Amino acid sequence: MQHCAIVGAGAAGVSAALAMRSHGYEGRLTLIDRDPHPPYERPPLSKPAGRTLRPIVALDRFAELGIELRLGVGVDDVDPVSRTVRLGADSLRVDALLLSTGVAARRLAVPGSGRSHVLVLRDASDAEALADRFASGGPLVVVGAGFIGLELAALARELGLDVTVVEVGARPLHALDERIGLRTLELHRDRGVRFALGRTVQRIEADAVVLDDRARIPAATVVVGVGVSPRLELARSIGVTTDDQGIVVDAHGRTDVPWVYAAGDVASQPHPHLVGGPGRIEHWDVALKHGAAVGATMAGHPTAFTEPPYVWSDQFGLTFQMVGRPGPADEFVLRRDSTSESYLGFWLRDEVVVAVCGLDRPREVGAARRLLGLSAARADLVGDGLPLRDLLKKVRTT
């Protein structure tokens, strides 16, 4: 009997296992993860209910499908000659291997970064530790104004904590358009979040964070959200090619080692919405869909993931959504009726809509995503006099 092992029971790994079964794979299927918890959704970890883990699928579903879970155990190494996966004292002989090992949170390389009150958020144990720290009160210093940092800052403020966000850039979400960053800044400042922009952390003390300008910010807890690094150790030990983005795969998730595949956040994948070549797309929805595509391929039904990437972020009861992947040279246009708490925007590349985003406008984002790949006049996108439904009809008939 054929045996496939999947290392990493996150969104991509679980989705791949389910897809393999749904596409007729009848061999042995083992899902391995160092995390002892049954596979759970990661996005809710930064939400108020983060301590209650939400399963990706019901636990009994794995048994129904004959998917063996090996949780709380890490992979020590893989022998590429015998195709043996070693798990402590145990070992598994496999015919195919899927690496969905994900990413690890980056740490600060400054004095004091290893103190017990300096935390990151990647898994259930991190969320548990953060919940305990938040329950004990502030002040809180968040390092990094990306989505994770901002979500945690918003959660802490809603719990009544004193919050300061330290960001090396001139505004939050600096990878996106300046107007989005400034509206996000206003949203948080209006609710009491303080910002130290254009600053870096020099050291972390027992009760404070010291910045590069010698400013000292009181801190009972420090949360670091300064990006992630792909977990590549296992892939490299097997001899799989990696690049500065992750594990190099083709459009179907295949690596250059014929029996090894990769999916999810760790994969450096070609995708029609990526500008400048293959790369990682670190979003939950993408991990689910990429995992499903790679799982189908492994079951004998080659499938490519080509859908526009989708990401969302909840802050102060408002949901930011983005569909598509804008490039640095794309033009961003914002609807005239936009405010710091509600807006809709579009990215254009040679007059073609390549991405849309919105805050607190789920229906409009849902309609606007149908404009992706179509040419649209800038005036129509900016103006608020033409409903999106009518705009879509106009674009499709021109």
Short mmCIF file of C-alpha atoms in Angstrom, two decimals:
data_model
loop_
_atom_site.label_atom_id
_atom_site.label_comp_id
_atom_site.label_asym_id
_atom_site.label_seq_id
_atom_site.Cartn_x
_atom_site.Cartn_y
_atom_site.Cartn_z
CA MET A 1 0.00 0.00 0.00
CA GLN A 2 1.24 3.47 -0.88
CA HIS A 3 2.02 5.73 2.08
CA CYS A 4 2.02 9.54 2.04
CA ALA A 5 3.14 11.62 5.00
CA ILE A 6 2.28 15.29 5.47
CA VAL A 7 4.49 17.32 7.80
CA GLY A 8 2.47 20.23 9.17
CA ALA A 9 -1.17 20.02 10.24
CA GLY A 10 -2.10 23.61 9.53
CA ALA A 11 -4.43 24.87 6.83
CA ALA A 12 -2.36 23.63 3.88
CA GLY A 13 -1.57 20.21 5.32
CA VAL A 14 -5.13 19.43 6.41
CA SER A 15 -6.58 20.75 3.16
CA ALA A 16 -4.15 18.61 1.17
CA ALA A 17 -5.06 15.47 3.14
CA LEU A 18 -8.78 16.04 2.59
CA ALA A 19 -8.23 16.71 -1.12
CA MET A 20 -6.20 13.55 -1.53
CA ARG A 21 -9.07 11.49 -0.14
CA SER A 22 -11.71 13.33 -2.16
CA HIS A 23 -9.68 12.69 -5.33
CA GLY A 24 -9.48 8.98 -4.74
CA TYR A 25 -6.18 8.39 -2.93
CA GLU A 26 -6.68 5.10 -1.07
CA GLY A 27 -3.21 4.61 0.41
CA ARG A 28 -2.04 5.21 3.94
CA LEU A 29 -2.09 8.90 4.88
CA THR A 30 -0.31 10.29 7.95
CA LEU A 31 -0.55 13.89 9.16
CA ILE A 32 2.30 14.94 11.47
CA ASP A 33 2.64 18.04 13.64
CA ARG A 34 4.72 19.06 16.63
CA ASP A 35 1.71 20.95 18.03
CA PRO A 36 -0.21 18.61 20.36
CA HIS A 37 -3.61 20.17 19.62
CA PRO A 38 -5.93 18.73 16.96
CA PRO A 39 -5.63 20.88 13.80
CA TYR A 40 -7.09 24.33 14.44
CA GLU A 41 -7.64 27.61 12.63
CA ARG A 42 -4.88 30.18 13.16
CA PRO A 43 -6.61 33.53 12.33
CA PRO A 44 -8.85 33.48 15.47
CA LEU A 45 -5.76 33.35 17.71
CA SER A 46 -5.47 37.14 17.54
CA LYS A 47 -9.18 37.64 18.23
CA PRO A 48 -10.99 37.92 21.62
CA ALA A 49 -11.97 34.24 21.50
CA GLY A 50 -8.42 33.14 20.69
CA ARG A 51 -8.19 30.82 23.69
CA THR A 52 -11.01 28.69 22.29
CA LEU A 53 -9.47 26.74 19.43
CA ARG A 54 -11.65 26.39 16.38
CA PRO A 55 -11.03 23.08 14.56
CA ILE A 56 -10.29 23.15 10.84
CA VAL A 57 -12.53 20.10 10.55
CA ALA A 58 -14.22 17.96 13.20
CA LEU A 59 -11.75 15.59 14.82
CA ASP A 60 -13.78 12.48 13.98
CA ARG A 61 -13.58 13.40 10.30
CA PHE A 62 -9.93 12.31 10.22
CA ALA A 63 -10.86 8.87 11.50
CA GLU A 64 -13.71 8.62 9.00
CA LEU A 65 -11.32 9.32 6.14
CA GLY A 66 -8.57 7.08 7.45
CA ILE A 67 -6.16 9.95 8.08
CA GLU A 68 -3.75 9.07 10.86
CA LEU A 69 -2.85 11.99 13.15
CA ARG A 70 0.59 12.04 14.76
CA LEU A 71 0.40 15.11 16.99
CA GLY A 72 2.83 16.43 19.58
CA VAL A 73 5.77 14.86 17.80
CA GLY A 74 8.29 16.50 15.52
CA VAL A 75 10.18 15.09 12.57
CA ASP A 76 13.81 14.58 13.53
CA ASP A 77 15.01 13.94 10.01
CA VAL A 78 14.18 12.30 6.70
CA ASP A 79 16.46 9.79 4.99
CA PRO A 80 16.11 10.68 1.28
CA VAL A 81 17.58 7.35 0.14
CA SER A 82 15.21 5.03 2.02
CA ARG A 83 12.45 7.69 2.20
CA THR A 84 12.19 7.18 5.94
CA VAL A 85 10.68 9.84 8.20
CA ARG A 86 12.06 9.61 11.73
CA LEU A 87 9.83 10.67 14.64
CA GLY A 88 11.85 10.14 17.80
CA ALA A 89 12.04 6.40 18.41
CA ASP A 90 9.55 5.72 15.62
CA SER A 91 10.00 5.86 11.86
CA LEU A 92 7.74 5.86 8.81
CA ARG A 93 8.62 4.54 5.36
CA VAL A 94 6.86 6.77 2.81
CA ASP A 95 6.34 6.90 -0.93
CA ALA A 96 5.50 10.61 -1.03
CA LEU A 97 6.07 13.50 1.35
CA LEU A 98 4.30 16.85 1.57
CA LEU A 99 6.05 19.65 3.43
CA SER A 100 3.57 22.15 4.82
CA THR A 101 5.90 23.26 7.59
CA GLY A 102 4.78 26.88 7.50
CA VAL A 103 6.69 29.83 8.87
CA ALA A 104 8.26 30.88 12.16
CA ALA A 105 7.90 34.30 13.77
CA ARG A 106 10.98 36.47 13.56
CA ARG A 107 12.52 37.54 16.86
CA LEU A 108 14.26 40.78 17.70
CA ALA A 109 18.05 40.58 17.85
CA VAL A 110 18.43 43.09 20.67
CA PRO A 111 19.45 42.81 24.33
CA GLY A 112 16.55 41.57 26.45
CA SER A 113 14.62 39.99 23.58
CA GLY A 114 14.66 36.63 25.37
CA ARG A 115 12.88 37.90 28.48
CA SER A 116 9.77 35.97 29.54
CA HIS A 117 7.42 38.90 28.90
CA VAL A 118 8.52 39.21 25.25
CA LEU A 119 6.12 37.14 23.13
CA VAL A 120 5.13 36.34 19.55
CA LEU A 121 1.91 34.90 18.15
CA ARG A 122 2.04 31.86 15.88
CA ASP A 123 0.28 28.99 17.65
CA ALA A 124 -2.10 28.02 20.45
CA SER A 125 0.54 28.10 23.18
CA ASP A 126 1.48 31.65 22.14
CA ALA A 127 -2.18 32.69 22.25
CA GLU A 128 -2.58 31.16 25.71
CA ALA A 129 0.45 33.02 27.02
CA LEU A 130 -0.77 36.29 25.50
CA ALA A 131 -4.24 35.87 27.00
CA ASP A 132 -2.69 35.41 30.44
CA ARG A 133 -0.49 38.48 30.02
CA PHE A 134 -3.40 40.61 28.76
CA ALA A 135 -5.53 39.48 31.71
CA SER A 136 -2.85 40.73 34.10
CA GLY A 137 -3.03 44.22 32.57
CA GLY A 138 -0.74 46.58 30.67
CA PRO A 139 1.03 48.49 29.53
CA LEU A 140 1.60 46.66 26.25
CA VAL A 141 4.17 47.47 23.59
CA VAL A 142 3.63 45.97 20.14
CA VAL A 143 6.67 45.94 17.84
CA GLY A 144 5.54 45.96 14.22
CA ALA A 145 2.46 47.53 12.63
CA GLY A 146 1.48 44.75 10.24
CA PHE A 147 -1.83 42.94 10.42
CA ILE A 148 -0.94 40.73 13.42
CA GLY A 149 0.49 43.61 15.43
CA LEU A 150 -2.49 45.85 14.70
CA GLU A 151 -5.02 43.13 15.53
CA LEU A 152 -3.36 42.53 18.89
CA ALA A 153 -3.13 46.26 19.58
CA ALA A 154 -6.86 46.60 18.87
CA LEU A 155 -7.70 43.61 21.07
CA ALA A 156 -5.61 44.96 23.94
CA ARG A 157 -7.26 48.39 23.73
CA GLU A 158 -10.70 46.78 23.77
CA LEU A 159 -9.61 45.03 26.97
CA GLY A 160 -8.64 48.41 28.44
CA LEU A 161 -4.85 48.09 28.21
CA ASP A 162 -2.49 50.96 27.57
CA VAL A 163 -0.97 50.21 24.13
CA THR A 164 1.97 51.62 22.15
CA VAL A 165 2.93 50.35 18.70
CA VAL A 166 6.55 50.71 17.59
CA GLU A 167 7.01 50.69 13.82
CA VAL A 168 10.18 51.20 11.79
CA GLY A 169 8.17 52.61 8.88
CA ALA A 170 6.47 55.96 8.62
CA ARG A 171 2.98 54.42 8.97
CA PRO A 172 1.19 51.15 9.65
CA LEU A 173 0.82 48.62 6.82
CA HIS A 174 3.67 50.33 4.98
CA ALA A 175 3.65 47.65 2.25
CA LEU A 176 0.27 48.98 1.11
CA ASP A 177 -0.68 52.42 -0.21
CA GLU A 178 0.03 55.40 2.02
CA ARG A 179 -3.66 56.30 2.21
CA ILE A 180 -4.52 52.91 3.68
CA GLY A 181 -1.74 53.29 6.23
CA LEU A 182 -2.85 56.76 7.26
CA ARG A 183 -6.48 55.71 7.62
CA THR A 184 -5.37 52.75 9.73
CA LEU A 185 -3.27 55.08 11.86
CA GLU A 186 -6.25 57.38 12.41
CA LEU A 187 -8.52 54.43 13.25
CA HIS A 188 -6.18 53.24 16.00
CA ARG A 189 -5.25 56.65 17.37
CA ASP A 190 -8.92 57.59 17.70
CA ARG A 191 -9.27 54.58 20.01
CA GLY A 192 -6.30 55.38 22.18
CA VAL A 193 -3.43 53.46 20.59
CA ARG A 194 -0.15 55.39 20.64
CA PHE A 195 2.47 55.02 17.91
CA ALA A 196 6.24 55.46 17.80
CA LEU A 197 6.80 55.65 14.03
CA GLY A 198 10.16 55.56 12.27
CA ARG A 199 11.69 53.99 15.37
CA THR A 200 13.47 50.74 16.20
CA VAL A 201 13.95 48.91 19.48
CA GLN A 202 17.40 49.27 21.03
CA ARG A 203 16.86 47.00 24.04
CA ILE A 204 14.14 45.50 26.22
CA GLU A 205 14.25 45.92 29.96
CA ALA A 206 12.23 44.20 32.68
CA ASP A 207 9.58 46.93 32.61
CA ALA A 208 10.22 48.98 29.48
CA VAL A 209 11.23 49.09 25.84
CA VAL A 210 14.06 51.48 24.96
CA LEU A 211 14.03 52.90 21.44
CA ASP A 212 16.86 54.06 19.19
CA ASP A 213 16.15 57.69 20.12
CA ARG A 214 16.53 56.70 23.82
CA ALA A 215 12.81 57.07 24.48
CA ARG A 216 11.71 54.65 27.20
CA ILE A 217 8.22 53.13 26.87
CA PRO A 218 6.81 51.30 29.92
CA ALA A 219 5.92 47.69 29.12
CA ALA A 220 4.56 44.83 31.20
CA THR A 221 4.26 42.79 27.99
CA VAL A 222 5.99 43.10 24.63
CA VAL A 223 4.57 41.45 21.50
CA VAL A 224 6.85 41.16 18.49
CA GLY A 225 5.21 41.11 15.07
CA VAL A 226 8.02 41.88 12.64
CA GLY A 227 7.42 39.24 10.02
CA VAL A 228 8.12 35.56 9.56
CA SER A 229 10.71 33.20 8.10
CA PRO A 230 9.88 29.98 6.23
CA ARG A 231 10.75 26.72 7.98
CA LEU A 232 13.21 25.26 5.50
CA GLU A 233 15.44 23.03 7.62
CA LEU A 234 13.71 19.77 6.76
CA ALA A 235 13.52 20.54 3.04
CA ARG A 236 17.19 21.41 2.89
CA SER A 237 18.17 18.26 4.78
CA ILE A 238 16.44 16.20 2.07
CA GLY A 239 18.17 18.14 -0.71
CA VAL A 240 15.12 20.03 -1.92
CA THR A 241 15.90 23.35 -3.61
CA THR A 242 14.95 26.48 -1.68
CA ASP A 243 15.29 30.17 -2.46
CA ASP A 244 15.09 33.34 -0.38
CA GLN A 245 11.30 32.96 -0.33
CA GLY A 246 10.80 29.32 0.60
CA ILE A 247 10.66 25.80 -0.83
CA VAL A 248 10.73 26.10 -4.62
CA VAL A 249 7.76 24.37 -6.26
CA ASP A 250 6.16 24.30 -9.68
CA ALA A 251 2.55 25.26 -10.41
CA HIS A 252 1.39 21.91 -8.99
CA GLY A 253 3.40 21.98 -5.76
CA ARG A 254 6.16 19.64 -6.95
CA THR A 255 9.72 20.23 -5.74
CA ASP A 256 12.82 19.14 -7.68
CA VAL A 257 12.87 15.92 -5.62
CA PRO A 258 10.22 13.82 -7.43
CA TRP A 259 8.56 12.33 -4.32
CA VAL A 260 8.52 15.59 -2.28
CA TYR A 261 5.90 18.35 -2.52
CA ALA A 262 5.33 21.60 -0.64
CA ALA A 263 2.25 23.70 0.04
CA GLY A 264 1.08 26.74 1.98
CA ASP A 265 3.11 29.52 3.58
CA VAL A 266 6.43 27.71 3.14
CA ALA A 267 6.09 27.28 -0.63
CA SER A 268 7.76 29.62 -3.10
CA GLN A 269 5.16 29.16 -5.80
CA PRO A 270 4.53 30.59 -9.26
CA HIS A 271 1.21 32.41 -9.28
CA PRO A 272 -0.39 34.65 -11.92
CA HIS A 273 -1.07 37.39 -9.37
CA LEU A 274 2.51 37.62 -8.09
CA VAL A 275 4.64 40.41 -9.55
CA GLY A 276 8.29 39.68 -10.25
CA GLY A 277 8.23 35.88 -10.16
CA PRO A 278 7.48 33.11 -7.66
CA GLY A 279 7.11 33.81 -3.96
CA ARG A 280 5.30 33.05 -0.73
CA ILE A 281 1.69 34.10 -0.14
CA GLU A 282 1.16 34.05 3.61
CA HIS A 283 -2.61 34.05 3.95
CA TRP A 284 -4.95 31.50 5.53
CA ASP A 285 -7.32 31.33 2.56
CA VAL A 286 -4.39 30.83 0.19
CA ALA A 287 -2.95 28.04 2.35
CA LEU A 288 -6.28 26.20 2.26
CA LYS A 289 -6.65 26.48 -1.50
CA HIS A 290 -3.01 25.84 -2.36
CA GLY A 291 -3.01 22.81 -0.08
CA ALA A 292 -6.15 21.48 -1.78
CA ALA A 293 -4.59 21.93 -5.22
CA VAL A 294 -1.36 20.17 -4.24
CA GLY A 295 -3.33 17.38 -2.54
CA ALA A 296 -5.30 16.82 -5.75
CA THR A 297 -2.03 16.68 -7.69
CA MET A 298 -0.60 14.10 -5.29
CA ALA A 299 -3.73 11.98 -5.78
CA GLY A 300 -3.13 11.91 -9.52
CA HIS A 301 -5.17 14.94 -10.62
CA PRO A 302 -2.69 17.75 -11.44
CA THR A 303 -4.21 21.01 -10.23
CA ALA A 304 -2.79 24.52 -10.11
CA PHE A 305 -3.83 27.20 -7.63
CA THR A 306 -4.49 30.36 -9.65
CA GLU A 307 -7.26 32.18 -7.77
CA PRO A 308 -6.63 35.77 -6.65
CA PRO A 309 -5.15 35.78 -3.13
CA TYR A 310 -7.56 36.89 -0.42
CA VAL A 311 -6.67 38.31 3.00
CA TRP A 312 -8.70 39.84 5.81
CA SER A 313 -7.98 41.48 9.15
CA ASP A 314 -10.35 42.36 12.01
CA GLN A 315 -9.59 45.52 13.99
CA PHE A 316 -11.96 47.30 16.40
CA GLY A 317 -14.96 45.43 15.02
CA LEU A 318 -14.17 46.44 11.43
CA THR A 319 -12.94 44.02 8.77
CA PHE A 320 -10.29 44.91 6.21
CA GLN A 321 -10.39 42.73 3.07
CA MET A 322 -8.10 42.58 0.07
CA VAL A 323 -8.40 40.46 -3.07
CA GLY A 324 -5.53 40.23 -5.54
CA ARG A 325 -1.86 41.04 -5.16
CA PRO A 326 -0.79 44.60 -6.04
CA GLY A 327 2.72 45.39 -7.17
CA PRO A 328 4.81 48.36 -6.02
CA ALA A 329 4.32 50.20 -9.33
CA ASP A 330 0.54 49.76 -9.49
CA GLU A 331 -1.68 52.85 -9.19
CA PHE A 332 -4.03 52.95 -6.22
CA VAL A 333 -7.35 54.78 -6.44
CA LEU A 334 -9.76 55.34 -3.57
CA ARG A 335 -13.50 55.98 -3.75
CA ARG A 336 -14.38 59.56 -2.82
CA ASP A 337 -16.72 58.53 0.01
CA SER A 338 -13.89 56.83 1.92
CA THR A 339 -13.20 57.54 5.60
CA SER A 340 -10.87 56.06 8.23
CA GLU A 341 -13.61 53.59 9.20
CA SER A 342 -15.02 52.73 5.78
CA TYR A 343 -13.37 52.77 2.40
CA LEU A 344 -13.04 50.97 -0.92
CA GLY A 345 -9.97 51.07 -3.17
CA PHE A 346 -8.57 49.59 -6.37
CA TRP A 347 -5.11 48.93 -7.77
CA LEU A 348 -4.62 49.48 -11.52
CA ARG A 349 -1.86 48.14 -13.76
CA ASP A 350 -1.97 49.55 -17.29
CA GLU A 351 -5.63 50.49 -16.64
CA VAL A 352 -6.50 46.92 -15.63
CA VAL A 353 -7.85 46.25 -12.12
CA VAL A 354 -5.43 43.84 -10.40
CA ALA A 355 -6.54 44.12 -6.77
CA VAL A 356 -9.29 45.60 -4.59
CA CYS A 357 -9.54 46.34 -0.90
CA GLY A 358 -12.10 47.64 1.52
CA LEU A 359 -12.73 48.35 5.18
CA ASP A 360 -16.19 47.59 6.54
CA ARG A 361 -17.53 47.09 3.02
CA PRO A 362 -17.89 43.33 2.54
CA ARG A 363 -20.64 43.51 -0.08
CA GLU A 364 -18.80 46.07 -2.17
CA VAL A 365 -15.55 44.10 -1.99
CA GLY A 366 -17.52 41.04 -3.10
CA ALA A 367 -18.83 42.93 -6.09
CA ALA A 368 -15.55 44.71 -6.83
CA ARG A 369 -13.54 41.47 -7.00
CA ARG A 370 -15.39 40.70 -10.25
CA LEU A 371 -13.55 43.65 -11.80
CA LEU A 372 -10.19 41.88 -11.46
CA GLY A 373 -8.55 41.48 -14.85
CA LEU A 374 -10.86 44.02 -16.51
CA SER A 375 -10.09 47.51 -17.78
CA ALA A 376 -11.85 50.30 -15.95
CA ALA A 377 -11.73 54.07 -16.17
CA ARG A 378 -10.09 55.71 -13.20
CA ALA A 379 -12.89 58.27 -12.97
CA ASP A 380 -15.52 55.52 -12.67
CA LEU A 381 -13.58 53.78 -9.91
CA VAL A 382 -13.01 56.95 -7.91
CA GLY A 383 -16.50 58.40 -8.34
CA ASP A 384 -19.22 57.38 -5.93
CA GLY A 385 -22.09 58.16 -8.29
CA LEU A 386 -21.97 54.87 -10.21
CA PRO A 387 -22.96 51.78 -8.20
CA LEU A 388 -20.48 48.94 -8.50
CA ARG A 389 -23.06 46.67 -10.12
CA ASP A 390 -23.61 49.23 -12.87
CA LEU A 391 -19.87 49.81 -13.16
CA LEU A 392 -19.33 46.09 -13.68
CA LYS A 393 -21.93 46.05 -16.47
CA LYS A 394 -20.31 49.07 -18.09
CA VAL A 395 -16.82 47.54 -17.94
CA ARG A 396 -17.96 44.24 -19.39
CA THR A 397 -19.66 45.90 -22.36
CA THR A 398 -16.72 48.14 -23.32
#
